[in-house]
Each structure stands twice: as C-alpha cells, then as structure tokens.
Coordinates of C-alpha atoms in Angstrom, one line a residue:
Chain A
X1 CA 30.3 -2.6 -1.9
X2 CA 27.2 -4.3 -4.0
X3 CA 24.7 -4.6 -1.8
X4 CA 22.6 -7.9 -2.7
X5 CA 18.5 -8.3 -1.3
X6 CA 19.7 -10.9 0.9
X7 CA 16.8 -10.4 3.4
X8 CA 16.5 -13.9 4.1
X9 CA 20.9 -14.3 5.3
X10 CA 20.0 -10.7 7.5
X11 CA 19.1 -11.5 11.4
X12 CA 15.4 -10.6 11.8
X13 CA 12.4 -9.8 10.3
X14 CA 12.6 -12.2 7.1
X15 CA 10.4 -11.1 3.7
X16 CA 7.7 -12.1 2.7
X17 CA 8.0 -14.0 0.3
X18 CA 10.1 -16.3 3.2
X19 CA 7.1 -16.6 5.6
X20 CA 5.0 -17.8 2.6
X21 CA 7.2 -19.9 1.5
X22 CA 6.8 -20.9 4.9
X23 CA 3.0 -21.6 5.1
X24 CA 3.3 -23.3 1.3
X25 CA 5.5 -25.9 4.1
X26 CA 2.6 -25.7 6.6
X27 CA 4.2 -23.6 9.1
X28 CA 0.9 -21.7 11.0
X29 CA 3.3 -20.1 13.1
X30 CA 4.7 -17.9 9.8
X31 CA 0.8 -17.8 9.1
X32 CA 0.6 -16.0 12.5
X33 CA 3.4 -14.0 10.9
X34 CA 1.4 -13.4 8.0
X35 CA -1.4 -12.1 10.2
X36 CA 0.8 -10.0 12.5
X37 CA 2.2 -7.7 9.8
X38 CA -0.6 -7.2 7.3
X39 CA -4.2 -9.0 9.9
X40 CA -4.9 -5.0 10.4
X41 CA -5.3 -3.6 7.3
X42 CA -6.3 -6.9 6.1
X43 CA -8.8 -6.3 8.6
X44 CA -9.0 -2.4 7.5
X45 CA -9.8 -2.9 4.2
X46 CA -12.5 -5.0 4.2
X47 CA -13.7 -3.0 7.4
X48 CA -14.1 0.4 5.0
X49 CA -15.7 -1.9 2.3
X50 CA -18.3 -3.5 4.7
X51 CA -18.8 -0.9 7.1
X52 CA -19.7 -3.9 10.2
X53 CA -16.7 -5.4 12.1
X54 CA -18.3 -9.1 12.4
X55 CA -18.2 -9.7 8.7
X56 CA -15.0 -7.2 8.2
X57 CA -13.5 -10.2 10.8
X58 CA -15.4 -12.8 8.5
X59 CA -13.6 -11.8 5.4
X60 CA -10.2 -11.3 6.8
X61 CA -10.2 -14.7 8.6
X62 CA -11.6 -16.5 4.6
X63 CA -8.8 -14.9 3.1
X64 CA -6.3 -15.9 5.6
X65 CA -7.5 -19.4 5.4
X66 CA -7.6 -19.0 1.2
X67 CA -4.1 -18.1 1.8
X68 CA -3.2 -20.9 4.1
X69 CA -4.5 -23.3 1.7
X70 CA -3.7 -21.5 -1.8
X71 CA -0.6 -20.3 -1.2
X72 CA 1.0 -23.1 -3.3
X73 CA -0.4 -21.1 -6.2
X74 CA 1.4 -17.9 -5.2
X75 CA 4.5 -16.7 -6.9
X76 CA 6.5 -14.0 -7.4
X77 CA 4.7 -13.1 -11.3
X78 CA 2.0 -12.4 -8.8
X79 CA 3.2 -9.7 -7.2
X80 CA 4.2 -8.7 -3.8
X81 CA 3.4 -11.3 -1.0
X82 CA 1.0 -8.0 0.2
X83 CA -0.9 -7.1 -3.0
X84 CA -1.5 -10.9 -3.5
X85 CA -3.2 -11.1 -0.3
X86 CA -5.2 -7.5 -0.2
X87 CA -6.5 -8.5 -3.8
X88 CA -8.1 -11.3 -2.1
X89 CA -9.3 -9.7 1.2
X90 CA -11.0 -7.0 -1.4
X91 CA -12.2 -10.0 -3.5
X92 CA -13.7 -11.1 -0.6
X93 CA -15.1 -8.2 1.3
X94 CA -16.6 -7.4 -2.3
X95 CA -18.1 -10.3 -2.9
X96 CA -19.6 -10.7 0.8
X97 CA -20.8 -7.0 0.1
X98 CA -22.7 -7.9 -3.0
X99 CA -24.1 -11.4 -1.6
X100 CA -26.2 -8.6 0.7
X101 CA -29.6 -7.4 -0.5
X102 CA -30.2 -4.7 2.5
X103 CA -27.6 -2.7 3.2
X104 CA -27.5 -1.5 6.8
X105 CA -25.7 1.6 7.3
X106 CA -25.1 0.3 11.0
X107 CA -22.7 3.0 12.6
X108 CA -20.4 1.2 14.9
X109 CA -19.3 1.7 18.1
X110 CA -16.5 2.7 18.0
X111 CA -16.0 1.5 21.8
X112 CA -12.0 0.1 21.0
X113 CA -9.1 2.5 20.4
X114 CA -8.2 4.3 18.0
X115 CA -7.1 2.1 14.9
X116 CA -3.5 4.1 13.9
X117 CA -2.1 1.9 11.5
X118 CA 1.3 1.0 12.3
X119 CA 2.2 -2.1 10.8
X120 CA 5.4 -3.8 11.5
X121 CA 5.8 -2.4 15.3
X122 CA 8.7 -4.2 15.5
X123 CA 10.4 -3.3 12.7
X124 CA 10.5 0.0 12.7
X125 CA 12.4 0.4 8.9
X126 CA 9.6 -1.6 8.0
X127 CA 7.4 0.7 8.9
X128 CA 9.2 3.6 7.9
X129 CA 9.2 2.0 4.5
X130 CA 5.6 1.5 4.6
X131 CA 4.9 5.3 6.2
X132 CA 6.8 6.2 2.4
X133 CA 4.9 4.3 0.8
X134 CA 1.6 5.0 2.1
X135 CA 2.5 9.3 1.5
X136 CA 3.7 8.6 -2.2
X137 CA -0.3 6.4 -3.2
X138 CA -1.6 9.1 -1.0
X139 CA 0.1 12.0 -3.5
X140 CA -0.4 10.2 -6.6
X141 CA -3.6 9.8 -5.9
X142 CA -4.4 13.7 -4.6
X143 CA -2.8 14.3 -8.5
X144 CA -5.7 12.3 -10.2
X145 CA -8.4 14.1 -12.1
X146 CA -11.0 14.2 -10.0
X147 CA -13.2 12.0 -11.9
X148 CA -11.2 9.2 -11.6
X149 CA -10.3 9.3 -7.9
X150 CA -13.9 9.5 -7.8
X151 CA -14.7 6.3 -10.0
X152 CA -12.0 4.1 -8.8
X153 CA -12.6 5.3 -4.7
X154 CA -16.4 4.5 -5.4
X155 CA -15.7 1.0 -7.0
X156 CA -13.1 0.1 -5.3
X157 CA -13.6 1.4 -1.4
X158 CA -17.5 1.7 -2.2
X159 CA -18.1 -1.6 -3.3
X160 CA -19.9 -0.4 -5.7
X161 CA -20.3 -1.9 -9.5
X162 CA -19.7 0.2 -12.4
X163 CA -23.4 0.0 -13.7
X164 CA -24.1 1.5 -10.2
X165 CA -21.6 4.3 -10.3
X166 CA -22.7 5.3 -14.0
X167 CA -26.4 5.6 -12.6
X168 CA -24.5 8.0 -9.7
X169 CA -23.0 10.1 -11.3
X170 CA -24.9 10.2 -14.3
X171 CA -22.2 9.9 -16.4
X172 CA -22.4 6.9 -19.3
X173 CA -21.6 3.7 -18.3
X174 CA -18.3 3.5 -20.9
X175 CA -16.5 7.0 -19.6
X176 CA -16.9 5.5 -16.2
X177 CA -15.5 2.0 -16.9
X178 CA -12.3 4.3 -19.1
X179 CA -12.5 6.7 -15.8
X180 CA -11.3 3.6 -14.0
X181 CA -8.4 2.4 -16.1
X182 CA -7.5 5.3 -16.8
X183 CA -7.3 6.1 -13.7
X184 CA -5.3 3.2 -12.4
X185 CA -3.1 4.1 -15.7
X186 CA -2.5 7.4 -14.4
X187 CA -1.5 6.1 -10.9
X188 CA 1.0 3.5 -13.0
X189 CA 2.8 6.2 -14.5
X190 CA 3.2 8.5 -11.2
X191 CA 4.2 5.9 -9.0
X192 CA 6.9 3.7 -11.4
X193 CA 8.4 6.9 -11.2
X194 CA 9.3 7.4 -7.5
X195 CA 9.9 11.3 -6.7
X196 CA 8.2 12.3 -8.7
X197 CA 5.1 12.5 -7.6
X198 CA 5.7 12.4 -4.1
X199 CA 8.3 14.9 -3.9
X200 CA 9.9 16.3 -0.8
X201 CA 9.0 17.2 2.5
X202 CA 9.9 20.9 1.2
X203 CA 7.3 20.2 -2.2
X204 CA 4.3 18.8 -0.5
X205 CA 1.5 21.0 -0.5
X206 CA 0.1 20.4 3.5
X207 CA -3.7 19.3 4.4
X208 CA -6.0 17.0 2.6
X209 CA -4.8 17.5 -1.0
X210 CA -5.3 13.6 -1.7
X211 CA -9.1 12.5 -1.6
X212 CA -11.3 15.6 -0.5
X213 CA -13.3 16.2 -3.4
Chain B
X1 CA -5.2 14.0 4.5
X2 CA -8.5 13.1 5.4
X3 CA -9.7 10.5 3.3
X4 CA -13.0 11.2 1.7
X5 CA -14.5 8.0 -0.2
X6 CA -17.2 7.1 2.4
X7 CA -19.6 4.1 2.0
X8 CA -22.3 6.1 3.6
X9 CA -24.5 7.8 2.3
X10 CA -25.1 6.0 -0.8
X11 CA -28.3 5.0 -2.1
X12 CA -29.1 1.4 -1.3
X13 CA -31.1 1.6 -4.7
X14 CA -28.7 1.9 -6.5
X15 CA -26.3 -1.0 -5.1
X16 CA -28.5 -3.8 -4.5
X17 CA -26.7 -6.6 -6.8
X18 CA -27.5 -9.8 -7.0
X19 CA -24.8 -12.6 -7.2
X20 CA -25.6 -13.6 -10.7
X21 CA -25.1 -10.0 -12.0
X22 CA -28.1 -8.6 -12.3
X23 CA -28.9 -4.9 -10.9
X24 CA -32.7 -3.9 -10.2
X25 CA -34.1 -1.2 -9.4
X26 CA -31.0 1.6 -10.6
X27 CA -32.1 4.7 -10.3
X28 CA -32.6 6.1 -13.7
X29 CA -29.9 4.2 -15.8
X30 CA -32.0 1.6 -17.8
X31 CA -29.1 0.5 -20.1
X32 CA -27.3 -0.5 -16.4
X33 CA -31.2 -3.1 -15.8
X34 CA -29.7 -6.3 -16.6
X35 CA -32.7 -9.0 -16.4
X36 CA -32.3 -10.4 -19.9
X37 CA -29.2 -11.7 -19.2
X38 CA -27.5 -9.9 -22.1
X39 CA -24.0 -8.4 -22.1
X40 CA -24.1 -5.4 -20.4
X41 CA -23.3 -1.9 -23.0
X42 CA -22.8 1.4 -23.0
X43 CA -25.6 3.1 -21.6
X44 CA -25.9 5.4 -24.8
X45 CA -27.2 2.3 -26.6
X46 CA -25.5 1.4 -29.8
X47 CA -22.2 0.1 -30.5
X48 CA -20.7 -2.8 -28.2
X49 CA -17.8 -1.5 -25.8
X50 CA -14.2 -3.0 -26.9
X51 CA -13.9 -5.7 -23.6
X52 CA -10.4 -4.2 -23.3
X53 CA -12.3 -1.3 -21.7
X54 CA -12.9 -3.5 -18.6
X55 CA -10.0 -3.7 -17.8
X56 CA -10.2 -0.7 -14.9
X57 CA -13.1 -2.5 -13.7
X58 CA -11.8 -5.4 -13.3
X59 CA -9.2 -4.7 -11.2
X60 CA -11.5 -2.3 -9.0
X61 CA -13.9 -5.4 -8.3
X62 CA -16.7 -3.2 -10.5
X63 CA -17.9 -5.7 -12.8
X64 CA -20.6 -8.2 -11.6
X65 CA -20.3 -11.3 -11.0
X66 CA -21.3 -12.2 -15.1
X67 CA -19.2 -9.8 -16.8
X68 CA -16.1 -10.9 -14.2
X69 CA -16.8 -13.9 -15.5
X70 CA -16.9 -13.1 -19.0
X71 CA -14.3 -10.5 -18.7
X72 CA -11.4 -14.1 -17.5
X73 CA -12.9 -15.6 -20.5
X74 CA -11.8 -12.9 -22.5
X75 CA -8.0 -12.3 -20.9
X76 CA -8.1 -15.9 -22.0
X77 CA -8.0 -15.0 -25.2
X78 CA -6.0 -11.6 -25.3
X79 CA -2.3 -10.9 -24.3
X80 CA -3.0 -7.2 -25.0
X81 CA -5.4 -7.3 -22.1
X82 CA -3.1 -10.1 -19.8
X83 CA -0.5 -7.7 -20.3
X84 CA -2.7 -5.0 -19.0
X85 CA -4.1 -6.9 -15.8
X86 CA -0.3 -7.6 -15.1
X87 CA 0.5 -4.0 -15.1
X88 CA -2.4 -2.8 -13.3
X89 CA -3.3 -4.9 -10.8
X90 CA -0.2 -3.9 -8.0
X91 CA -1.8 -0.5 -8.2
X92 CA -5.0 -1.2 -7.3
X93 CA -3.2 -3.9 -4.3
X94 CA -1.5 -1.0 -3.5
X95 CA -4.9 0.9 -2.8
X96 CA -5.0 -0.5 0.6
X97 CA -2.5 1.5 1.7
X98 CA -3.9 4.9 1.7
X99 CA -5.9 3.3 4.8
X100 CA -2.7 3.6 6.6
X101 CA -3.0 7.2 7.1
X102 CA -6.2 7.9 8.0
X103 CA -6.9 10.7 10.6
X104 CA -7.9 9.2 13.9
X105 CA -11.5 11.1 13.3
X106 CA -12.2 8.5 10.5
X107 CA -10.7 5.7 12.8
X108 CA -11.8 2.1 12.2
X109 CA -12.0 0.0 15.1
X110 CA -9.9 -2.7 15.8
X111 CA -10.5 -6.4 14.7
X112 CA -12.0 -8.4 18.1
X113 CA -8.0 -9.6 19.8
X114 CA -9.0 -13.2 19.1
X115 CA -9.4 -13.3 15.3
X116 CA -6.0 -14.8 15.3
X117 CA -6.3 -16.4 17.3
X118 CA -9.3 -18.3 15.2
X119 CA -7.5 -18.2 12.0
X120 CA -5.2 -20.0 13.5
X121 CA -7.2 -22.7 15.0
X122 CA -8.9 -23.2 11.6
X123 CA -6.1 -23.4 9.9
X124 CA -4.5 -25.8 12.7
X125 CA -7.7 -27.8 12.1
X126 CA -7.1 -27.9 7.8
X127 CA -3.9 -29.0 8.0
X128 CA -3.0 -29.1 4.7
X129 CA -2.0 -25.8 3.0
X130 CA 0.8 -26.8 0.4
X131 CA -1.4 -27.7 -2.7
X132 CA -0.1 -28.2 -6.3
X133 CA -0.5 -24.8 -7.8
X134 CA -4.3 -23.7 -8.9
X135 CA -5.8 -27.2 -7.4
X136 CA -9.2 -26.7 -5.0
X137 CA -7.8 -28.6 -1.0
X138 CA -10.2 -31.9 -1.6
X139 CA -12.9 -32.9 1.3
X140 CA -12.8 -29.8 3.4
X141 CA -16.3 -28.5 4.7
X142 CA -17.3 -24.6 4.2
X143 CA -16.8 -23.7 8.0
X144 CA -18.0 -20.9 9.2
X145 CA -17.8 -17.1 7.3
X146 CA -16.1 -18.7 5.0
X147 CA -17.6 -19.7 0.5
X148 CA -17.9 -21.5 -1.6
X149 CA -15.1 -20.5 -3.6
X150 CA -12.5 -19.0 -1.5
X151 CA -9.4 -17.8 -3.0
X152 CA -7.7 -14.9 -5.4
X153 CA -9.9 -15.5 -8.0
X154 CA -9.0 -12.2 -9.8
X155 CA -5.4 -12.9 -8.5
X156 CA -5.3 -15.5 -11.0
X157 CA -6.4 -15.0 -14.0
X158 CA -6.2 -17.4 -17.0
X159 CA -2.9 -17.4 -18.6
X160 CA -1.8 -14.2 -16.5
X161 CA 1.5 -16.6 -15.7
X162 CA 2.3 -16.8 -19.7
X163 CA 2.5 -12.4 -20.0
X164 CA 6.3 -12.2 -20.7
X165 CA 7.2 -9.9 -17.3
X166 CA 7.1 -6.7 -17.2
X167 CA 10.0 -4.5 -15.8
X168 CA 9.3 -3.8 -12.4
X169 CA 8.3 -0.4 -11.8
X170 CA 10.0 1.6 -8.8
X171 CA 7.1 1.7 -5.3
X172 CA 5.3 -1.1 -7.1
X173 CA 7.8 -3.9 -6.7
X174 CA 10.0 -2.6 -3.3
X175 CA 13.3 -4.6 -3.1
X176 CA 14.3 -3.9 -6.9
X177 CA 12.6 -0.3 -6.8
X178 CA 14.6 1.4 -4.3
X179 CA 17.3 0.5 -5.6
X180 CA 16.5 1.6 -8.7
X181 CA 15.7 5.6 -7.3
X182 CA 19.2 5.3 -6.2
X183 CA 19.9 8.2 -9.3
X184 CA 17.3 10.2 -8.2
X185 CA 18.0 10.5 -4.7
X186 CA 14.6 10.7 -3.9
X187 CA 14.7 11.3 0.0
X188 CA 12.1 11.7 2.0
X189 CA 12.3 13.1 6.3
X190 CA 10.9 10.9 8.6
X191 CA 9.4 12.2 11.6
X192 CA 8.2 9.0 13.5
X193 CA 6.2 6.4 12.1
X194 CA 2.6 8.1 13.2
X195 CA 0.8 9.4 10.4
X196 CA 0.1 12.6 12.2
X197 CA 3.6 13.6 13.0
X198 CA 4.5 12.5 9.0
X199 CA 1.5 14.6 8.3
X200 CA 3.6 17.1 9.8
X201 CA 7.4 16.1 9.0
X202 CA 5.5 16.6 4.8
X203 CA 4.1 20.0 5.8
X204 CA 7.8 20.1 6.7
X205 CA 6.8 21.2 10.4
X206 CA 8.9 19.2 12.1
X207 CA 9.7 21.1 15.0
X208 CA 5.9 21.2 15.9
X209 CA 6.0 17.7 17.3
X210 CA 6.1 18.0 20.8
X211 CA 3.5 14.9 21.9
X212 CA 5.1 12.6 19.8
X213 CA 8.8 13.4 21.3
X214 CA 8.4 10.6 23.4
X215 CA 7.5 8.0 20.7
X216 CA 9.6 9.7 18.7
X217 CA 12.7 8.5 21.5
X218 CA 11.6 5.1 21.5
X219 CA 11.7 4.5 18.1
X220 CA 15.2 5.7 17.5
X221 CA 16.2 3.4 20.3
X222 CA 15.0 0.8 18.4
X223 CA 16.7 1.4 15.4
X224 CA 19.8 1.8 17.3
X225 CA 19.1 -1.6 18.5
X226 CA 18.4 -3.3 15.3
X227 CA 20.1 -6.6 14.5
X228 CA 20.4 -5.7 10.9
X229 CA 21.6 -2.3 10.6
X230 CA 24.6 -1.1 9.7
X231 CA 25.8 2.1 10.4
X232 CA 28.4 5.2 9.6
X233 CA 28.8 7.7 12.4
X234 CA 28.3 11.6 11.6
X235 CA 31.2 13.8 13.0
X236 CA 30.9 17.3 13.0
X237 CA 32.8 19.6 11.2
X238 CA 34.6 22.5 12.6
X239 CA 31.9 24.2 11.3
X240 CA 29.1 22.4 13.1
X241 CA 28.1 22.7 16.5
X242 CA 30.8 20.5 18.4
X243 CA 28.0 18.6 20.3
X244 CA 26.0 17.5 17.2
X245 CA 26.6 13.5 16.2
X246 CA 24.9 11.8 13.9
X247 CA 24.2 7.9 12.6
X248 CA 23.3 6.0 9.4
X249 CA 21.4 2.9 10.0
X250 CA 20.9 0.7 6.9
X251 CA 18.6 -2.0 6.9
X252 CA 20.0 -4.9 4.1
X253 CA 16.6 -5.9 4.5
X254 CA 14.5 -3.5 3.7
X255 CA 17.1 -1.2 1.7
X256 CA 16.3 1.5 2.9
X257 CA 18.7 3.9 5.7
X258 CA 17.6 6.5 8.5
X259 CA 19.7 9.1 9.3
X260 CA 19.6 10.3 13.1
X261 CA 21.3 13.3 13.9
X262 CA 20.9 15.1 17.2
X263 CA 22.3 17.9 18.7
X264 CA 22.4 20.2 15.3
X265 CA 20.4 24.5 15.5
X266 CA 16.6 24.4 14.8
X267 CA 17.6 25.9 11.8
X268 CA 15.8 29.6 10.9
X269 CA 12.3 29.8 8.6
X270 CA 13.0 29.7 5.1
X271 CA 15.9 27.5 5.6
X272 CA 16.5 23.2 5.9
X273 CA 19.8 21.1 6.5
X274 CA 20.1 19.0 3.9
X275 CA 22.2 15.8 3.0
X276 CA 25.7 15.5 0.2
X277 CA 26.5 11.7 -1.4
X278 CA 30.1 12.4 -2.0
X279 CA 31.8 10.0 -4.9
X280 CA 34.4 11.5 -6.9
X281 CA 34.2 15.3 -6.7
X282 CA 30.4 16.5 -7.3
X283 CA 28.2 16.5 -4.5
X284 CA 25.0 14.8 -5.4
X285 CA 22.2 16.4 -3.5
X286 CA 20.3 14.8 -1.3
X287 CA 16.7 15.3 0.6
X288 CA 15.9 17.9 3.2
X289 CA 14.5 17.9 6.7
X290 CA 14.2 20.4 9.6
X291 CA 15.1 19.0 13.0
X292 CA 13.5 19.6 16.2
X293 CA 13.4 22.3 19.3
X294 CA 15.7 19.7 20.6
X295 CA 17.9 19.3 17.8
X296 CA 16.9 16.0 16.7
X297 CA 16.3 15.1 13.1
X298 CA 15.0 12.1 11.4
X299 CA 15.4 11.3 7.3
X300 CA 14.4 7.9 5.6
X301 CA 16.8 7.5 2.5
X302 CA 16.4 5.5 -0.5
X303 CA 19.7 6.3 -2.3
X304 CA 21.9 3.0 -1.9
X305 CA 24.4 5.5 0.1
X306 CA 26.7 2.7 1.0
X307 CA 28.2 3.2 -3.6
X308 CA 29.4 6.8 -2.5
X309 CA 32.6 7.8 -0.4
X310 CA 31.2 10.6 2.0
X311 CA 28.5 11.9 3.6
X312 CA 27.4 15.4 4.3
X313 CA 25.2 18.3 5.6
X314 CA 24.9 21.7 4.9
X315 CA 22.3 24.1 5.5
X316 CA 20.5 25.1 2.7
X317 CA 17.5 27.8 2.0
X318 CA 14.3 25.8 2.1
X319 CA 13.9 23.7 -1.2
X320 CA 17.5 22.1 -1.3
X321 CA 20.3 23.4 -3.1
X322 CA 21.7 21.6 -6.4
X323 CA 25.0 22.7 -5.4
X324 CA 26.2 23.2 -1.3
X325 CA 25.5 26.9 -1.0
X326 CA 28.0 26.9 2.9
X327 CA 30.0 25.0 4.7
X328 CA 30.0 21.6 5.6
X329 CA 28.5 20.9 9.2
X330 CA 28.6 17.4 9.8
X331 CA 29.9 14.3 7.3
X332 CA 30.4 10.2 7.2
X333 CA 32.9 8.2 6.1
X334 CA 30.4 5.5 4.4
X335 CA 33.4 3.7 2.6
X336 CA 34.4 0.2 4.3
X337 CA 30.6 -0.3 4.9
X338 CA 29.8 -1.0 9.3
X339 CA 31.5 1.5 11.2

C-alpha cells in the first residue's frame, strides 16, 4: 500500500501549506489558525530575543501581519511555512532589538502561568512529531563543539552581531563568522540523518547535555 | 535540559548598535568600529575576508544592517552562496524549536490573550493579503507595532529562487524526510507530550512518570479518537500476557504512527520491549520502550508501518537487539491497512 501525502484529503487537520494558501485567498480564519498553531512559539522566540513581553507581542503582531500581506510571496522552496514564519519573527525581533539604544534588562514579572509549549493541543500526532523534532534539534545542538554552539546561541537568541560576539568572546571576527557557518553546516549534517544524532532513548544521555556551557 | 543561552548579563555597551550597522563602544575590538563606513574587516586586519564566510552570520541575523545589505548584493552574484543559504536557512529556522524544551524554571510568559484578536483585527482592516509576489502593499499606513519594511527580507534573498533544488533532508523537510527514514527504522519512545515527561522518557525512565498519568491517559484517548488515524490492533501471543492489548495508530497527515500498549509487564532493569517489523523472513529491528507501573507504553514510529506485513514485540536487553532473542509477546497483522 503506497501512502501518499494527502494531507488535504485527510479529515482533520490540514497542512500548513493549505493554511497559507487560504491566507493568500484572504481567509482570516486561516490566519487565526496559523496563530493557533505557531503563535506561542513565535512569541517565545521574540520574547527570548527581546526579554520584554509588550515588545515581543508587537513583533509577533508585525510578523503575522507580514505573513498576511506577503503570503503571496511564499512558495515551497522558501522552506516549510513554520520555518518561513519563524524567520520573519526572528528578523523582526532582531531589528527591534538593534533599534534600541539602551538595553533594558527588565525582569518581567512572571505572573502568568508558566509557558509549557504544547502547541497543537488538538492534534496529538502533530504534537508528538513536533516533540520528536525538537528533541532532535536539541541533541544535534548538544553535539556541536562548544564554541560553535556559543556563537550560534549568542547570535540567534542573544541577538548580538558578529562584531559584538567577537568583542565579548575575545575572538577574531573571522573566527566568529566561521564558527557560525561551520556550526550551521554541522547541524545540517546531523539533522539530515535522523536517528544518527538523536538516537533512541536507550542511547541518549540524560540531563542537560544540550546547552550547559 | 537547561538551556543557558541567556540574554541576561550581556554587556550593554557591547550591544549598542545602530540601524546603519555601525557599532560604537565595543569594549576592546577596534576593528569592529565602523564609523568610517568602510566594510568591516577581520580583527587581525590586513586581508579582506571572503564574502562567503558571512553566510552563517547572515542566516543567524548577526550581520548589522549595512553588512546584511552588502551580503545580499553578493548573493545576487554568487550561486554558491545562494545554494548554501538554501541549505542552511532551514537549519536556522529550526532553532526556535529549542524553546519547546525549556524547563519550567526558565518559563517564558504567555502572550496576552488579546494578542490573537489584535492581529486579526489588524488583518481584517487590511483587507488585501494576496499580492503578486514581492510587491509591497500599496497605500497601507504604518500602524501600531509595524515597521517600515515588514516581511521576510532575509528569507527572500535575491535570486534564491533560482538555486537548483537541494535534495530535501529528513527533519528539515518533514513530509519527505519521515518517509525517507523508514529503512533506518529510527524509533523514539514517547510518554506524553509534556516536555518534562519527554525528558524522563528519553532517559528511559517512563516508569518514573506518575503525576503525568492523567494527562497521558487523556492524550491516548485523544489519539484513539482521531478521525484520521488508521489503526491496527496488537494481540498477545500465547507467550504474552492475556490481558495485554495494543494499537498502532497512524496519521496520514503527520506521517507518524503511535504504538500504544497496555497490560504488558514492567520489565526488570536491563530489559526493554522492542518492536520488530516483518516483511518476508527477516524481522527488521525497531525501537525500544518501557512500560510504566500500569503496564502502559507509548512509542512513536516513523518507519512506514504499512509497508510491512506484521509487527511484533519482544523483550530484549537494554539497547535493543539486531535480531529477536526471545519469544514474540504481541503481534499485529498490518496487511490490509485499517483494522
């Protein structure tokens, strides 16, 4: 029995591509669905970069409106819709961060319920698949040499430019750039062969092998 | 799994930047001071670095504005860089997934409940979403929270669409990737969707999961009620516990199968249950899992279950075996799809 990827024909949840196609047609319920799927993750990313809830919300709003307006420019070789959205969010968060002249390290009062990223609560299959992927990414990052992991982390989540990373780590600029590039390439190699980097539960080391560095 | 890429504690002076890309007041690296507007050079001075080197920084948004624009101009002329961008952009876009594994001590607050409606209100007010590719919307006033150049500038580097398609890779292109991994038969054990439970399972400690049982049971109930889940039933063999039951639920959409069993005995330390896929005479090894004190186990399968004739479970030493070393405890016939 040959299985086709017939997501649109399957009762239940439609593919992200189908949601984007509906957005292109002006269906704002589809935009709402995209937010329901990825709004929390988008916010988490923006918040991680900006450390302020109100600004992070602005960025998320900006990003979803950009998707709304530019859904026509999306096509499959831009990558998966989720990746496209996250790229938009990240760009906007970094832009916003760079526009700030004064770094305010405000400690946000966490009076909300702790954020436990269980996206796709209504689709356990997607949630499980998502968890598997997330764990694979964690494992792959954990396998990076620490200097590559650091460079990527400072840039992507810390929002620093490569000059700022060079200054902070005391490493030449060319080396910083090279570490970023090599780190991404290594991640691609690891994640490109699933099961190699992630392994199974019996092969995995516990604890925070991921990021403690 | 604490993630320590924290933005706290970063030196404020080192982070001050301007939209035009010049950086001032960095602590000790004179070469990073771009007041003159010259293209940035290597800290060692001397030779110009290769423009290709910046691809990683570009994809991580670590290039200041002027350099980013300069790199995009370079991209327009460099097919090698375009190819590398096409290959690595999906990797960078996977990094946010790490946030899904944040332990609760690093909790990110929830966005305001009204963010969703704010977005939809703004979208409805802007009633023209579908545009020919890459044309900015005309006559749209910049509103609250908007910037002058919204959109995926970096996701649309010039000429990226002309790169010959790169073969999609597993994980990075899930729709094709999961199917590709069938022969590798990489199988992961999943207890429930929660990150903490997941962490315990990955350490092989599903039996430690106690407080999650109610949610786990609910997840399993949801899985079984999914309209798009095909299913096969596992039954115990004469060697397995008479009360054991199992199901394999397969989602066409997610291309992922979940094996759910109840009534299996918890195994002594050093042993696990292992799944086998049968087509012809040679069973293919699948993943391993443990059951909790209630005898429940849950396994996520990315092997294309439906291409095999049967599925079997045995008890094996920790880490699994290449061939079964003990009697089959449960089995399912897979031919003929939904069962």
